[in-house]
Amino acid sequence: QDRSSLHPLLAAWLDNLPSSFGQPLFWTEEELLELTGSNYADRANSMRPQAVAVHRALAAGLGEAAVGSIEEFLWALGCVRSRTFALARGDFPTLLAADEEAMVPVLDFANHKPTLPVGGGHIRESADGMSIELVALEDSEPGGQMLITYGQKPGAELLLGWGFVPDENPYDVVELELTLDRATLADPDRVRICSLVADTSVKPGDVAQCELLRPA
């Protein structure tokens, strides 16, 4: 598209956006098979069919000239999903009337570091309301990266939404789906599992995802 009317900085931002993404939305069938047996396989496998269906519906209503080809649509969707910020009203008092999600050109080039402190204020409007500031969360060497945090997200969420998994992540978890029949207090292994699922102690008569019964 014609970019002659764009501000030079915005045009430079567009020119430097990635041409490809690592999200499962763009994986091959063979790559998707790597998630077989995980709780994330269904979500990963549904990403592309859902996106194709949305593109088809938009193209039918607006025309493909307005929506773009499926390849262009998927690329744009990859940009939005991986480069959108959650902006708090308190950090943007003159720009926002409520909490919003938005793309913030240039600031979206900042990479994620899981160990940085989580909290508001590191992306905010300037005191005069004329610009958006990125506040450093740690010291860095001259010429080094200015890193941010995407939040307390486990590796699976980062993989599905952003297409990468950090080497070290204090918020990483493994999700387990447990299907349990009635467990009795004489079945200590199941009682212990119920305790873990409920994230609390289990006493006789408690119900924690499975039903605890006294032995007959």
mmCIF file of N, CA, C and O in Angstrom, residues 169-206:
data_model
loop_
_atom_site.group_PDB
_atom_site.id
_atom_site.type_symbol
_atom_site.label_atom_id
_atom_site.label_comp_id
_atom_site.label_asym_id
_atom_site.label_seq_id
_atom_site.Cartn_x
_atom_site.Cartn_y
_atom_site.Cartn_z
ATOM 1 N N ASN A 169 12.162 -19.179 33.118
ATOM 2 C CA ASN A 169 10.886 -18.518 33.366
ATOM 3 C C ASN A 169 10.350 -18.939 34.731
ATOM 4 O O ASN A 169 9.879 -20.063 34.893
ATOM 5 N N PRO A 170 10.409 -18.057 35.727
ATOM 6 C CA PRO A 170 9.936 -18.425 37.071
ATOM 7 C C PRO A 170 8.432 -18.661 37.134
ATOM 8 O O PRO A 170 7.939 -19.188 38.125
ATOM 9 N N TYR A 171 7.705 -18.290 36.084
ATOM 10 C CA TYR A 171 6.252 -18.452 36.086
ATOM 11 C C TYR A 171 5.800 -19.644 35.232
ATOM 12 O O TYR A 171 4.619 -19.791 34.946
ATOM 13 N N ASP A 172 6.757 -20.471 34.829
ATOM 14 C CA ASP A 172 6.397 -21.619 34.008
ATOM 15 C C ASP A 172 5.619 -22.642 34.828
ATOM 16 O O ASP A 172 5.887 -22.846 36.015
ATOM 17 N N VAL A 173 4.657 -23.255 34.192
ATOM 18 C CA VAL A 173 3.833 -24.275 34.841
ATOM 19 C C VAL A 173 3.580 -25.394 33.841
ATOM 20 O O VAL A 173 3.761 -25.231 32.636
ATOM 21 N N VAL A 174 3.160 -26.512 34.375
ATOM 22 C CA VAL A 174 2.696 -27.627 33.548
ATOM 23 C C VAL A 174 1.242 -27.882 33.913
ATOM 24 O O VAL A 174 0.930 -28.129 35.080
ATOM 25 N N GLU A 175 0.360 -27.771 32.941
ATOM 26 C CA GLU A 175 -1.057 -28.008 33.194
ATOM 27 C C GLU A 175 -1.364 -29.491 33.078
ATOM 28 O O GLU A 175 -0.924 -30.154 32.134
ATOM 29 N N LEU A 176 -2.103 -29.987 34.039
ATOM 30 C CA LEU A 176 -2.511 -31.389 34.040
ATOM 31 C C LEU A 176 -4.027 -31.468 34.071
ATOM 32 O O LEU A 176 -4.680 -30.778 34.863
ATOM 33 N N GLU A 177 -4.594 -32.277 33.199
ATOM 34 C CA GLU A 177 -6.019 -32.541 33.239
ATOM 35 C C GLU A 177 -6.235 -33.893 33.911
ATOM 36 O O GLU A 177 -5.747 -34.913 33.429
ATOM 37 N N LEU A 178 -6.924 -33.879 35.034
ATOM 38 C CA LEU A 178 -7.126 -35.092 35.808
ATOM 39 C C LEU A 178 -8.595 -35.475 35.794
ATOM 40 O O LEU A 178 -9.471 -34.650 36.058
ATOM 41 N N THR A 179 -8.856 -36.703 35.464
ATOM 42 C CA THR A 179 -10.206 -37.243 35.539
ATOM 43 C C THR A 179 -10.208 -38.319 36.608
ATOM 44 O O THR A 179 -9.592 -39.370 36.458
ATOM 45 N N LEU A 180 -10.878 -38.033 37.719
ATOM 46 C CA LEU A 180 -10.846 -38.928 38.861
ATOM 47 C C LEU A 180 -12.251 -39.410 39.209
ATOM 48 O O LEU A 180 -13.214 -38.644 39.165
ATOM 49 N N ASP A 181 -12.349 -40.671 39.548
ATOM 50 C CA ASP A 181 -13.597 -41.192 40.088
ATOM 51 C C ASP A 181 -13.656 -40.828 41.570
ATOM 52 O O ASP A 181 -12.784 -40.140 42.090
ATOM 53 N N ARG A 182 -14.668 -41.309 42.244
ATOM 54 C CA ARG A 182 -14.760 -41.038 43.676
ATOM 55 C C ARG A 182 -13.547 -41.610 44.408
ATOM 56 O O ARG A 182 -13.145 -42.742 44.184
ATOM 57 N N ALA A 183 -12.960 -40.782 45.243
ATOM 58 C CA ALA A 183 -11.796 -41.207 46.011
ATOM 59 C C ALA A 183 -12.159 -41.270 47.481
ATOM 60 O O ALA A 183 -12.934 -40.459 47.984
ATOM 61 N N THR A 184 -11.633 -42.253 48.168
ATOM 62 C CA THR A 184 -11.897 -42.381 49.599
ATOM 63 C C THR A 184 -10.647 -42.039 50.374
ATOM 64 O O THR A 184 -9.535 -41.972 49.834
ATOM 65 N N LEU A 185 -10.826 -41.830 51.670
ATOM 66 C CA LEU A 185 -9.689 -41.515 52.515
ATOM 67 C C LEU A 185 -8.737 -42.686 52.648
ATOM 68 O O LEU A 185 -7.619 -42.532 53.138
ATOM 69 N N ALA A 186 -9.178 -43.861 52.221
ATOM 70 C CA ALA A 186 -8.294 -45.026 52.233
ATOM 71 C C ALA A 186 -7.417 -45.077 50.983
ATOM 72 O O ALA A 186 -6.622 -45.996 50.820
ATOM 73 N N ASP A 187 -7.564 -44.093 50.103
ATOM 74 C CA ASP A 187 -6.806 -44.047 48.855
ATOM 75 C C ASP A 187 -5.903 -42.805 48.901
ATOM 76 O O ASP A 187 -6.230 -41.763 48.346
ATOM 77 N N PRO A 188 -4.765 -42.891 49.615
ATOM 78 C CA PRO A 188 -3.963 -41.695 49.898
ATOM 79 C C PRO A 188 -3.445 -40.989 48.655
ATOM 80 O O PRO A 188 -3.308 -39.761 48.647
ATOM 81 N N ASP A 189 -3.143 -41.737 47.592
ATOM 82 C CA ASP A 189 -2.624 -41.084 46.393
ATOM 83 C C ASP A 189 -3.659 -40.154 45.777
ATOM 84 O O ASP A 189 -3.363 -39.028 45.374
ATOM 85 N N ARG A 190 -4.901 -40.616 45.716
ATOM 86 C CA ARG A 190 -5.945 -39.778 45.135
ATOM 87 C C ARG A 190 -6.279 -38.605 46.043
ATOM 88 O O ARG A 190 -6.574 -37.511 45.579
ATOM 89 N N VAL A 191 -6.238 -38.841 47.327
ATOM 90 C CA VAL A 191 -6.487 -37.736 48.256
ATOM 91 C C VAL A 191 -5.435 -36.656 48.061
ATOM 92 O O VAL A 191 -5.735 -35.463 48.052
ATOM 93 N N ARG A 192 -4.181 -37.073 47.890
ATOM 94 C CA ARG A 192 -3.102 -36.112 47.688
ATOM 95 C C ARG A 192 -3.306 -35.347 46.375
ATOM 96 O O ARG A 192 -3.108 -34.126 46.308
ATOM 97 N N ILE A 193 -3.723 -36.024 45.314
ATOM 98 C CA ILE A 193 -3.978 -35.352 44.042
ATOM 99 C C ILE A 193 -5.091 -34.330 44.203
ATOM 100 O O ILE A 193 -5.013 -33.209 43.716
ATOM 101 N N CYS A 194 -6.137 -34.721 44.921
ATOM 102 C CA CYS A 194 -7.232 -33.783 45.156
ATOM 103 C C CYS A 194 -6.742 -32.558 45.907
ATOM 104 O O CYS A 194 -7.170 -31.437 45.637
ATOM 105 N N SER A 195 -5.834 -32.746 46.839
ATOM 106 C CA SER A 195 -5.282 -31.619 47.587
ATOM 107 C C SER A 195 -4.538 -30.677 46.660
ATOM 108 O O SER A 195 -4.660 -29.455 46.754
ATOM 109 N N LEU A 196 -3.760 -31.250 45.733
ATOM 110 C CA LEU A 196 -2.992 -30.430 44.817
ATOM 111 C C LEU A 196 -3.907 -29.676 43.868
ATOM 112 O O LEU A 196 -3.684 -28.502 43.574
ATOM 113 N N VAL A 197 -4.947 -30.348 43.373
ATOM 114 C CA VAL A 197 -5.868 -29.705 42.442
ATOM 115 C C VAL A 197 -6.585 -28.553 43.113
ATOM 116 O O VAL A 197 -6.766 -27.473 42.550
ATOM 117 N N ALA A 198 -6.995 -28.771 44.366
ATOM 118 C CA ALA A 198 -7.729 -27.727 45.078
ATOM 119 C C ALA A 198 -6.814 -26.649 45.617
ATOM 120 O O ALA A 198 -7.267 -25.584 46.025
ATOM 121 N N ASP A 199 -5.502 -26.920 45.614
ATOM 122 C CA ASP A 199 -4.522 -25.982 46.155
ATOM 123 C C ASP A 199 -4.851 -25.630 47.612
ATOM 124 O O ASP A 199 -4.711 -24.491 48.041
ATOM 125 N N THR A 200 -5.289 -26.605 48.349
ATOM 126 C CA THR A 200 -5.595 -26.410 49.754
ATOM 127 C C THR A 200 -5.563 -27.774 50.425
ATOM 128 O O THR A 200 -5.448 -28.799 49.776
ATOM 129 N N SER A 201 -5.657 -27.805 51.736
ATOM 130 C CA SER A 201 -5.688 -29.084 52.427
ATOM 131 C C SER A 201 -7.056 -29.729 52.260
ATOM 132 O O SER A 201 -8.064 -29.047 52.058
ATOM 133 N N VAL A 202 -7.091 -31.044 52.295
ATOM 134 C CA VAL A 202 -8.337 -31.774 52.125
ATOM 135 C C VAL A 202 -8.670 -32.504 53.409
ATOM 136 O O VAL A 202 -7.828 -33.189 53.982
ATOM 137 N N LYS A 203 -9.882 -32.319 53.871
ATOM 138 C CA LYS A 203 -10.364 -32.974 55.093
ATOM 139 C C LYS A 203 -11.509 -33.889 54.721
ATOM 140 O O LYS A 203 -12.116 -33.745 53.655
ATOM 141 N N PRO A 204 -11.835 -34.849 55.587
ATOM 142 C CA PRO A 204 -12.971 -35.725 55.308
ATOM 143 C C PRO A 204 -14.224 -34.916 55.003
ATOM 144 O O PRO A 204 -14.563 -33.959 55.711
ATOM 145 N N GLY A 205 -14.864 -35.269 53.910
ATOM 146 C CA GLY A 205 -16.084 -34.584 53.529
ATOM 147 C C GLY A 205 -15.888 -33.439 52.556
ATOM 148 O O GLY A 205 -16.852 -32.949 51.964
ATOM 149 N N ASP A 206 -14.620 -33.000 52.358
ATOM 150 C CA ASP A 206 -14.369 -31.931 51.403
ATOM 151 C C ASP A 206 -14.550 -32.439 49.978
ATOM 152 O O ASP A 206 -14.393 -33.625 49.701
#
